[in-house]
Coordinates of C-alpha atoms in Angstrom, one line a residue:
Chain A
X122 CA -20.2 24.5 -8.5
X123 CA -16.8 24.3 -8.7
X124 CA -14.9 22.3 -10.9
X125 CA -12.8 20.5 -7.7
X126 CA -16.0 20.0 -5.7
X127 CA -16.8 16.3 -6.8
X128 CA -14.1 15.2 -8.4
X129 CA -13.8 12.4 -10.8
X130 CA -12.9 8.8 -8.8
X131 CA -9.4 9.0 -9.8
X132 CA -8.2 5.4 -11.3
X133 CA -4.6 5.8 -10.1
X134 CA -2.3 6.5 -6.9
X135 CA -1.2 10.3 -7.5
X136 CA -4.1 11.6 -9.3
X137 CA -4.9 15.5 -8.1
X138 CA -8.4 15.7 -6.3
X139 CA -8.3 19.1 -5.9
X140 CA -7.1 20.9 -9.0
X141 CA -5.3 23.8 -9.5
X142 CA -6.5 25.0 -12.7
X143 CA -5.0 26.7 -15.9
X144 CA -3.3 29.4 -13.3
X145 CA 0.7 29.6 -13.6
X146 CA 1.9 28.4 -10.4
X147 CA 4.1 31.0 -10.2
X148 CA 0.9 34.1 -10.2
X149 CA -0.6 31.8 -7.3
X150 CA 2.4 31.2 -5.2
X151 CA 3.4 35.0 -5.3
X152 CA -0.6 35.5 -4.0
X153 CA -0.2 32.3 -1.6
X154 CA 1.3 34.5 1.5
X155 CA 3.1 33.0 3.7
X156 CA 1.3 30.1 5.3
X157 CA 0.7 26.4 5.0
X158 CA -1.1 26.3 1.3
X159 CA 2.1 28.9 0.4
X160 CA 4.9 26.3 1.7
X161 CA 3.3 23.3 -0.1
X162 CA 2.6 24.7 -3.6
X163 CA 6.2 26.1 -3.3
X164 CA 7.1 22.6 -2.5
X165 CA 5.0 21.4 -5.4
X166 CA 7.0 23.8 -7.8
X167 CA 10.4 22.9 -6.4
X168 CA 10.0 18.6 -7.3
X169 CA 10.9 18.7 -10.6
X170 CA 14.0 20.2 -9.9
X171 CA 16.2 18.0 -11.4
X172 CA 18.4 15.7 -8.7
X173 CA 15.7 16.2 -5.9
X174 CA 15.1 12.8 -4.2
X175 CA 11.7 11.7 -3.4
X176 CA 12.1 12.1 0.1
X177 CA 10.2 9.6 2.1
X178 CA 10.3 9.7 6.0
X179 CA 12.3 7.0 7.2
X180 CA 11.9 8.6 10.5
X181 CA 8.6 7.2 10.8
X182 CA 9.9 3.9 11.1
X183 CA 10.4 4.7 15.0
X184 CA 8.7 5.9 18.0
Chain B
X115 CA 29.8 -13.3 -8.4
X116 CA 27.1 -10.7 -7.8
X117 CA 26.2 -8.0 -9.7
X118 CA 27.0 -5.3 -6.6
X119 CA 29.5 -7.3 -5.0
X120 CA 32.3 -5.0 -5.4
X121 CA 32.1 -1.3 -4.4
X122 CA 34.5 0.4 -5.6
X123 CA 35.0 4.5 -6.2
X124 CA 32.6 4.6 -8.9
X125 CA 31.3 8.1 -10.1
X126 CA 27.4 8.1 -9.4
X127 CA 26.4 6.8 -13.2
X128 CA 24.9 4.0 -13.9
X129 CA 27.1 0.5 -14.2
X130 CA 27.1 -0.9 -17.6
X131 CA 24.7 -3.4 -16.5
X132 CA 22.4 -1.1 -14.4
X133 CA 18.9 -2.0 -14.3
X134 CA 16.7 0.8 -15.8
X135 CA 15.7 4.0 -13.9
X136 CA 12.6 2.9 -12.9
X137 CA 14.2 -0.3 -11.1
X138 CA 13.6 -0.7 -7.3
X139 CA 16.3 0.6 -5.8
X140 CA 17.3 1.6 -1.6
X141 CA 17.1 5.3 -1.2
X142 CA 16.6 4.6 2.4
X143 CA 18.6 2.3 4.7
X144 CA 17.6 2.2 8.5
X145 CA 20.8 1.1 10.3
X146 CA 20.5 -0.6 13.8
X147 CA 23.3 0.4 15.6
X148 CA 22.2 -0.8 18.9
X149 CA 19.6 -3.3 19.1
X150 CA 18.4 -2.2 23.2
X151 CA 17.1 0.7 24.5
X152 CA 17.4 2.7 27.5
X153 CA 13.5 3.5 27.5
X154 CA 11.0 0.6 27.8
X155 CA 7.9 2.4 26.3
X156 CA 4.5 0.5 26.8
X157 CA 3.7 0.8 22.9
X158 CA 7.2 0.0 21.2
X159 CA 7.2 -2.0 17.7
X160 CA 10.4 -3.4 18.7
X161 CA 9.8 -5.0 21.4
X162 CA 6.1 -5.8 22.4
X163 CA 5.2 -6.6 18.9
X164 CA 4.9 -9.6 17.1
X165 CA 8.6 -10.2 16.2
X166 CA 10.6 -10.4 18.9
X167 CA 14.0 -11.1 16.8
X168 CA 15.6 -8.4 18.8
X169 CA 16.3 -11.0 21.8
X170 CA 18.5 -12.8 19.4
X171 CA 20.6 -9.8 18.3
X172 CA 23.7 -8.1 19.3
X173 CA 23.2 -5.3 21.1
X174 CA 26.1 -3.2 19.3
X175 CA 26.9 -3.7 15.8
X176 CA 30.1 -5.0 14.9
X177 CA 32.7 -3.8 12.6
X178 CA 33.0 -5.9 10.2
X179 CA 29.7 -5.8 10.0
X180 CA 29.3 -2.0 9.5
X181 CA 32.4 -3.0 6.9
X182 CA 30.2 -5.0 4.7
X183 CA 27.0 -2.7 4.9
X184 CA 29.0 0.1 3.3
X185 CA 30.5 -2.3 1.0
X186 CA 27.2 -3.1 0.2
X187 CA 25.7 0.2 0.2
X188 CA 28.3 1.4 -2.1
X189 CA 28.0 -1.5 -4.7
X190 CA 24.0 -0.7 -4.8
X191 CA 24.6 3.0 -5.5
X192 CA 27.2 2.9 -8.1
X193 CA 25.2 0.0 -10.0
X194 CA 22.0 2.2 -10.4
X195 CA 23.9 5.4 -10.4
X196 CA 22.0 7.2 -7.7
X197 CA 23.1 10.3 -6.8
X198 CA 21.6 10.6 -3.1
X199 CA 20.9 7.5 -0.5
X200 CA 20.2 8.3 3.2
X201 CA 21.3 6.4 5.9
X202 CA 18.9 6.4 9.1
X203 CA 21.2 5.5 12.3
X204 CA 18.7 3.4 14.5
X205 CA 18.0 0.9 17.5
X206 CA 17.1 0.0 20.2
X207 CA 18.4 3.8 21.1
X208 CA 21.0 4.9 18.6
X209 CA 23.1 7.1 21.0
X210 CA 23.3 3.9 23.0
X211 CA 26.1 2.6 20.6
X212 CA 28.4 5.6 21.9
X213 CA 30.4 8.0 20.4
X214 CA 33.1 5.8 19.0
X215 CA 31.1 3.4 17.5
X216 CA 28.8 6.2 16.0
X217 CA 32.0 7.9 14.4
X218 CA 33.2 4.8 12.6
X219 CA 30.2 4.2 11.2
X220 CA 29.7 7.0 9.3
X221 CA 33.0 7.1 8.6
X222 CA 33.3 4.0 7.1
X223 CA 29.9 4.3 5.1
X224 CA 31.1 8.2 3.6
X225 CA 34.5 6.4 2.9
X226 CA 32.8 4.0 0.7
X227 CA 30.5 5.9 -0.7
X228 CA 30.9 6.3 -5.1
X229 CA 32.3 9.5 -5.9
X230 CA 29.3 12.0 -7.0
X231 CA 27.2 10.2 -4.5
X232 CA 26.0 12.1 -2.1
X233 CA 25.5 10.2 1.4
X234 CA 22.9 12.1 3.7
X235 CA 23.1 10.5 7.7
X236 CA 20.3 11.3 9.9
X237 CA 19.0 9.7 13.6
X238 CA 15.9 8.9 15.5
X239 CA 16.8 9.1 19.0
X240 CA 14.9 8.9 21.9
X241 CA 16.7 12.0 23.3
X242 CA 18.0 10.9 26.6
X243 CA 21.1 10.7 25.8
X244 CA 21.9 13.6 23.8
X245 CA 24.5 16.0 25.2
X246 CA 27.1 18.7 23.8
X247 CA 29.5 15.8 23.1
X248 CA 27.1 14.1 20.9
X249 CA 25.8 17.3 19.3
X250 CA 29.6 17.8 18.5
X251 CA 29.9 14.4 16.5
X252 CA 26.9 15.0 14.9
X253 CA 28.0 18.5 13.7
X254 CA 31.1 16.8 12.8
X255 CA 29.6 14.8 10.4
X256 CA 26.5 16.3 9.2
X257 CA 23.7 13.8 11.2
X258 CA 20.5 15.1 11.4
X259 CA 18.3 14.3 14.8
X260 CA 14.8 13.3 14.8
X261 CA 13.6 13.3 18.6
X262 CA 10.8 11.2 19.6
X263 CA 8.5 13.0 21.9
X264 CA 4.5 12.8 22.8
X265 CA 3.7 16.0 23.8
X266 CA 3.8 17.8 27.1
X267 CA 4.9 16.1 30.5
X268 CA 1.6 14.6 30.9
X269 CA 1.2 13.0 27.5
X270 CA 4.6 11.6 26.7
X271 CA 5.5 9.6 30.1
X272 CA 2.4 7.9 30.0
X273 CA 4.5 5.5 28.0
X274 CA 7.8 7.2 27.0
X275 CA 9.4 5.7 30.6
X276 CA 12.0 4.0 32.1
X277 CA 12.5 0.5 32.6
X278 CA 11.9 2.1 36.7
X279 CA 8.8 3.5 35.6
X280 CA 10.1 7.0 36.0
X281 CA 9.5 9.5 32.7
X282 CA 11.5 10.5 30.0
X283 CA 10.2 14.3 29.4
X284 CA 12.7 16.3 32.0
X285 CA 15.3 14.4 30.3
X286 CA 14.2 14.7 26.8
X287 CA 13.0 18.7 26.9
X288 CA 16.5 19.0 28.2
X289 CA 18.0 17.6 25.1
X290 CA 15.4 19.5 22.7
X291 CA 16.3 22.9 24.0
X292 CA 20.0 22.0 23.5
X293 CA 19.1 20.9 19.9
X294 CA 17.1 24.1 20.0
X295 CA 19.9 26.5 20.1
X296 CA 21.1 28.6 17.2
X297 CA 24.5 26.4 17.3
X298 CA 23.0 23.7 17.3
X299 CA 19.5 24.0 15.4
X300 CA 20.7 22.9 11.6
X301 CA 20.7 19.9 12.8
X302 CA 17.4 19.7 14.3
X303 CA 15.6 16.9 11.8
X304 CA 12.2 17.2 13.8
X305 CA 10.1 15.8 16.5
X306 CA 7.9 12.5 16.0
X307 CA 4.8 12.3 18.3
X308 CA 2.7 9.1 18.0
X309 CA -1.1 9.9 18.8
X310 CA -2.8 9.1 21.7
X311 CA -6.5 9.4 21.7
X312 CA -5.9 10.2 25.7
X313 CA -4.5 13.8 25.1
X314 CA -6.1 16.3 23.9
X315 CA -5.0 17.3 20.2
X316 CA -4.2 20.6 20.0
X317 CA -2.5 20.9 23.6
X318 CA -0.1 18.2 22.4
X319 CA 0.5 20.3 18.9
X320 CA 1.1 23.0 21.4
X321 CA 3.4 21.3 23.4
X322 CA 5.5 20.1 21.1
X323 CA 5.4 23.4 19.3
X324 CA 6.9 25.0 22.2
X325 CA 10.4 22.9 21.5
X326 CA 10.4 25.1 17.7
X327 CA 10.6 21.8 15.9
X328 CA 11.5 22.3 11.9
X329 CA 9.1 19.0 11.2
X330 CA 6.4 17.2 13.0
X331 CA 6.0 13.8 12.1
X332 CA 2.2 12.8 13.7
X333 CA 2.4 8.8 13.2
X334 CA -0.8 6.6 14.1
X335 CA -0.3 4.1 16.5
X336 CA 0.7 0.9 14.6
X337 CA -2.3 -1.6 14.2
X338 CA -3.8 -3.8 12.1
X339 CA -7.2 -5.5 11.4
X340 CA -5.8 -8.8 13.7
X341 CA -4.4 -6.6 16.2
X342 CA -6.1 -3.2 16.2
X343 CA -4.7 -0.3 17.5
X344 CA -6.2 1.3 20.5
X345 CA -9.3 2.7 20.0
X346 CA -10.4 1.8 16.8
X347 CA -12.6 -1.3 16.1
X348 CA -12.3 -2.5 12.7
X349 CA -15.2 -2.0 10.5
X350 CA -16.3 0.7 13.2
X351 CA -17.7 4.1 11.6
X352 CA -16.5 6.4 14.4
X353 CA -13.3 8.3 13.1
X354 CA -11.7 8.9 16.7
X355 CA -8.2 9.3 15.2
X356 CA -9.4 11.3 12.3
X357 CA -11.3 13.8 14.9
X358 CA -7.8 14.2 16.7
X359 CA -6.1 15.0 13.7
X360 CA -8.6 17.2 12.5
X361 CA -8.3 19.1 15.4
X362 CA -4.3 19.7 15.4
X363 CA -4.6 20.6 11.5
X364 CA -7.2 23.2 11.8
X365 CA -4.9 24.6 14.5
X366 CA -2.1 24.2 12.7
X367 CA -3.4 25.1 9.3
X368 CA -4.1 28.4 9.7
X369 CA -1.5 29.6 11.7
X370 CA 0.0 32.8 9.7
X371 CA 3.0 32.4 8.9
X372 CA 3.7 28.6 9.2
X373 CA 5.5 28.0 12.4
X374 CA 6.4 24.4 11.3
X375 CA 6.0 21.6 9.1
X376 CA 3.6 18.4 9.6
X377 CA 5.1 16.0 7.7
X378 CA 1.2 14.1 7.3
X379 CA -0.4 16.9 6.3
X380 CA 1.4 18.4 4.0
X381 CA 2.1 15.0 2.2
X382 CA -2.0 15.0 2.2
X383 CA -2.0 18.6 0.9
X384 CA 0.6 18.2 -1.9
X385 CA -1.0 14.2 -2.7
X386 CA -4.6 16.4 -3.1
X387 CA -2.5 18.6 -5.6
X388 CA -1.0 16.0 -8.1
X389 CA 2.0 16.1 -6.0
X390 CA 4.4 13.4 -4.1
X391 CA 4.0 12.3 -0.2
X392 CA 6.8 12.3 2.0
X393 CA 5.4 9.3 4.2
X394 CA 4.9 6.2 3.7
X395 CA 1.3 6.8 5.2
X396 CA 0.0 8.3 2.3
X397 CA 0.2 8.1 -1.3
X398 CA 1.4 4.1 -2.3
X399 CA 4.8 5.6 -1.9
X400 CA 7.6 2.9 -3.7
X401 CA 8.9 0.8 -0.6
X402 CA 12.5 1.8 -0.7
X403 CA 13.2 1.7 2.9
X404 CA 15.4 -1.1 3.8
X405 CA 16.6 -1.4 7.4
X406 CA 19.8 -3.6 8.6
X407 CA 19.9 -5.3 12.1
X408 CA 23.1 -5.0 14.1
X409 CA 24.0 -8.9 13.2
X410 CA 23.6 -7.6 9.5
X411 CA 20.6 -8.9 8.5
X412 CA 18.3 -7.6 5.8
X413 CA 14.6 -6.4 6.5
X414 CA 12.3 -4.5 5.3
X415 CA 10.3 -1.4 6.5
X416 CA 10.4 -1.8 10.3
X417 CA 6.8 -0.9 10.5
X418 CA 5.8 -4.9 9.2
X419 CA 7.8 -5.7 12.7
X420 CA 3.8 -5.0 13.8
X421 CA 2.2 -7.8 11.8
X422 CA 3.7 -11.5 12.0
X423 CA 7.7 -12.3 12.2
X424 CA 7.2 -14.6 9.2
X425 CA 6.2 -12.0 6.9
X426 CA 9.2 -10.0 8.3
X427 CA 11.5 -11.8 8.1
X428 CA 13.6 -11.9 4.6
X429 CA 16.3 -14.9 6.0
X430 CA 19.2 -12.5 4.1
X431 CA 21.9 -11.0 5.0
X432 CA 24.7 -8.0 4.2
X433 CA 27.7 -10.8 4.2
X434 CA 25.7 -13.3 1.5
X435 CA 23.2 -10.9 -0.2
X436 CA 23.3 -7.6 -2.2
X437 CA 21.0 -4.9 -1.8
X438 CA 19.7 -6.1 -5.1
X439 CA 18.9 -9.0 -4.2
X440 CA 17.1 -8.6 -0.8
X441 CA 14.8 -5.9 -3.0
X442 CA 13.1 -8.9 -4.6
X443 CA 12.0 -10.3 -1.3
X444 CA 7.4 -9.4 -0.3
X445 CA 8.8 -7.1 2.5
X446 CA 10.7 -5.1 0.1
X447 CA 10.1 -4.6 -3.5
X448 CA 9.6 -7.7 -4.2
X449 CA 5.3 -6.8 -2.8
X450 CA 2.9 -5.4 -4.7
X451 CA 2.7 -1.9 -5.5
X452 CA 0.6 1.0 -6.8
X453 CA -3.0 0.2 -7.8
X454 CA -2.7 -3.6 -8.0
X455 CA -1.6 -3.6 -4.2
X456 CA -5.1 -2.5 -3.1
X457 CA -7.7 -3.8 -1.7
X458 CA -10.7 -4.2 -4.5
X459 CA -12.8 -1.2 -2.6
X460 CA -10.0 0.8 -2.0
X461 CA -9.6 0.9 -5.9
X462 CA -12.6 2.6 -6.6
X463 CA -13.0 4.5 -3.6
X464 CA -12.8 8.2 -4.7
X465 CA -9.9 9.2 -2.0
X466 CA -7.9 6.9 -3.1
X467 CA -5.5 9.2 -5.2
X468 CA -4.6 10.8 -1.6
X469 CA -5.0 7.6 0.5
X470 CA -3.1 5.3 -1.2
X471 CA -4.5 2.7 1.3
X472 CA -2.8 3.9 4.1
X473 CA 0.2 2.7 5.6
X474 CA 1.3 -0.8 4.5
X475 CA 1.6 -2.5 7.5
X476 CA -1.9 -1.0 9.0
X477 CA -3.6 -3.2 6.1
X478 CA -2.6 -6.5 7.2
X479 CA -5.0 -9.3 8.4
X480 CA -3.8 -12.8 9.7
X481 CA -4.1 -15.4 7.2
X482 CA -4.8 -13.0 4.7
X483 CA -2.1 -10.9 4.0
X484 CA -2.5 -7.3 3.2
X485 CA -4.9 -6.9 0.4
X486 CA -7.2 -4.9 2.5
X487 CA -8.1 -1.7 3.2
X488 CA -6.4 0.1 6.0
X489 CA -7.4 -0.9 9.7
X490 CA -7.7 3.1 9.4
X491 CA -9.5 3.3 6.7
X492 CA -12.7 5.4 8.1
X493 CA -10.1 8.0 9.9
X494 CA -8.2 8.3 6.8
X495 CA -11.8 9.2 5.0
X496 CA -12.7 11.5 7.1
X497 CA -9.3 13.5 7.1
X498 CA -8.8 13.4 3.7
X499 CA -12.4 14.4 3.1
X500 CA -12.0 17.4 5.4
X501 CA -8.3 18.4 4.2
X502 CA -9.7 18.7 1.0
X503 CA -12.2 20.9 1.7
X504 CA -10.3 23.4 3.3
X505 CA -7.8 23.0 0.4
X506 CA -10.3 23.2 -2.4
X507 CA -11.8 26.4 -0.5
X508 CA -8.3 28.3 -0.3
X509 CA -7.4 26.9 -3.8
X510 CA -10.4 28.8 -5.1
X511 CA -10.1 31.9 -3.0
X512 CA -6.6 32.0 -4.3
X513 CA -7.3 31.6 -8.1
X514 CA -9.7 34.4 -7.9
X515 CA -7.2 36.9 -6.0
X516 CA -5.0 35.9 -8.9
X517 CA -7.2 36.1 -11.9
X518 CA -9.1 39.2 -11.0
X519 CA -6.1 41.1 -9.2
X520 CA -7.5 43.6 -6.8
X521 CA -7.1 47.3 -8.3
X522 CA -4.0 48.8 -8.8
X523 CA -2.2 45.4 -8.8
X524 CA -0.5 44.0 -11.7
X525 CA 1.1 40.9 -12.9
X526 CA -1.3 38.1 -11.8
X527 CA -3.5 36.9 -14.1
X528 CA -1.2 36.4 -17.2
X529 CA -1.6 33.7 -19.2
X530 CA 0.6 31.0 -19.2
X531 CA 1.6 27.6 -19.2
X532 CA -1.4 25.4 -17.5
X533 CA -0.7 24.3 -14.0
X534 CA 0.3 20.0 -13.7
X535 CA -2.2 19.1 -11.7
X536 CA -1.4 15.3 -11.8
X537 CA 1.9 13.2 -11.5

């Protein structure tokens, strides 16, 4: 079993349900390629660059 | 006198008397520039919702009181020294306001603005109305579009019409391949679809594909457990919204390379991670939205516009209130957040780190307020659930790749510094 296949019930907003592991981010984006998982875990490494908003749709006020 | 009565030219620190970092603050302000709109689409929030404040509005906003929003906007920025705040032009139909009145706007809100604060301007437009001359103010000064479309011809004018009845999607996909166009395309925001059980998933993901869209937005009709969306009967276990998502994410998911973003999902995928959403759908995101009407008064999220006008309603205003002020109010900051916001079941339910109980308006019940899970809440189940496989299964695939690189390959597989896997 793996250790992200039941995960603990998480007793917070934010907590990770599917976990990463002891892997640098780094080694898994350069083996990510270039699709979906690739974009977010990029995105992931990019917010705690200092001065990056949290960037909440506002757009999805509308229709 | 208030404390963020007078704006001034402030660098982008903190006032003397700022509140701490973690204080409430507007990153977001949705500005109603025009209070009608030259659509009358059979599902609008605006106006065939519960608060119908809208007949009571100008339909341009004034001057003075663009004036005193900036004044406003400014004072709240340089008090809590924040260094980016976006302002979301808005109606009603945005471009209805014209050119001029566009142009002075912004204007007067960049004039205002602190210095070191950064003042990001985007627009959610239905699209009819967007030509070369509005792509050249927009260029001009740096607004970004959002475009509100449904899918293909079919799927968007069965309620994206005129007041005539006639549909908006020749007019629109005109606009969208202007927007399109290499001189044109940095300011192509995205496209927001709202779902409609009637199409079929992946033929709308299609559609709108077609139009090369840098963002999706995917929004769920607005709904709550009073007045359900369409569709979905509260307490019902069939997921029919989840199954339509499903099927545009598995489409979409596995396209090589990405050809575009989804706003939902990837908020889903980077919430499953440890990492932040980017809609107010997911996660328990901070309610930092504040929107302005075009007489200048103060609300919250527009979404609540779906619920009750008494819960909407904040009674304040940009001429007597600051920013500050209005964020104490239950449709602001002044509601419940995080953990303690939710619904007892939602608290212990084990998606909840991803959920966040769904949007806040979705939760709402008359009488009762909005400690409940979301009118959603079996969809939401069901596509977390099933996001998270698929995640946890490439996740896997992708920490063995790099831990036991294939032969020949080198550099994966060092040690390191662990991985945050949590907020």
């Amino acid at each position: 079993m793996t250790e992200h296949a039941q995960p603990p019930a998480p007793v917070t907003t934010g907590a990770a349900l599917v976990q990463l592991g002891d892997v640098p981010l780094a080694d898994l984006l350069a083996g990510a390629g270039d699709g979906v998982l690739a974009h977010v875990l990029g995105a992931l490494a990019a917010e705690s660059e200092p001065g990056r908003p949290g960037d909440v749709s506002a757009f999805e006020s509308s229709f | 006198m208030p404390a963020d009565a007078s704006p001034s030219a402030a660098p982008a620190r903190p006032a003397p008397d700022a509140p701490s970092a973690a204080a409430p603050r507007v990153r977001q302000l949705v500005l109603k520039v025009h209070s009608r709109c030259n659509l009358a689409c059979d599902y609008c929030y605006v106006y065939r919702h519960a608060d119908q404040g809208w007949r009571d509005r100008p339909r341009v906003i004034a001057p003075a009181t663009v004036d005193r929003v900036a004044d406003r906007l400014a004072a709240h920025v340089a008090r809590h020294g924040t260094d980016r705040v976006r302002v979301v032009l808005h109606g009603g139909e945005p471009l209805l306001a014209g050119a001029a009145v566009l142009d002075r706007t912004v204007r007067t809100l960049r004039t205002a603005m602190p210095t070191g604060a950064t003042l990001d301007v985007a627009m959610q437009t239905n699209g009819v109305l967007l030509d070369e001359a509005m792509l050249a103010l927009c260029h001009t000064h740096g607004i970004d579009i959002g475009v509100s479309l449904d899918g293909d011809r079919t799927a968007n004018d069965r309620y994206r019409r005129h007041a005539d009845g006639r549909g908006s999607f020749t007019e629109v996909a005109a606009a969208l391949r202007l927007l399109a166009r290499p001189e044109h395309r940095a300011r192509y925001a995205g496209l927001l679809c709202t779902v409609d059980l009637a199409n079929d998933p992946v033929v709308v993901y299609r559609s709108l594909r077609e139009f090369d869209p840098p963002l999706l937005d995917l929004l769920l009709p607005h709904g709550n457990w009073t007045a359900p969306p369409p569709g979905r009967r509260p307490g019902d276990p069939a997921t029919p919204y989840a199954d339509w998502l499903i099927a545009v994410f598995d489409t979409w998911y596995r396209e090589t390379p990405r050809r575009t973003g989804i706003r939902l999902f990837e908020s889903l995928i980077a919430l499953l991670l440890g990492g932040r959403s980017g809609t107010q759908a997911l996660g328990a995101t901070d309610p930092d939205i504040m929107t302005i009407e075009t007489d200048g008064t103060i609300e919250g999220t527009d979404t609540l516009k779906t619920t009750t006008a008494s819960v909407m309603r904040t009674g304040l205003d940009v001429f007597r209130h600051t920013f500050d002020e209005a964020l104490g109010h239950p449709s602001l900051a002044g509601r419940p957040t995080g953990i303690a916001a939710l619904a007892p079941a939602c608290r212990t339910c084990p998606v909840v780190g991803a959920c966040g109980g769904g949007l806040y308006a979705h939760r709402f019940r008359d009488g009762a307020g909005f400690a409940h899970p979301s009118v959603y809440c079996a969809d939401l189940f069901r596509l977390i659930r099933h996001v998270q496989s698929v995640v946890a299964a490439d996740v896997d695939a992708l920490r063995r790749t790099v831990v036991t690189p294939p032969a020949g390959a080198t550099g994966a597989g060092r040690a390191g510094a662990p991985v945050p896997t949590g907020r």
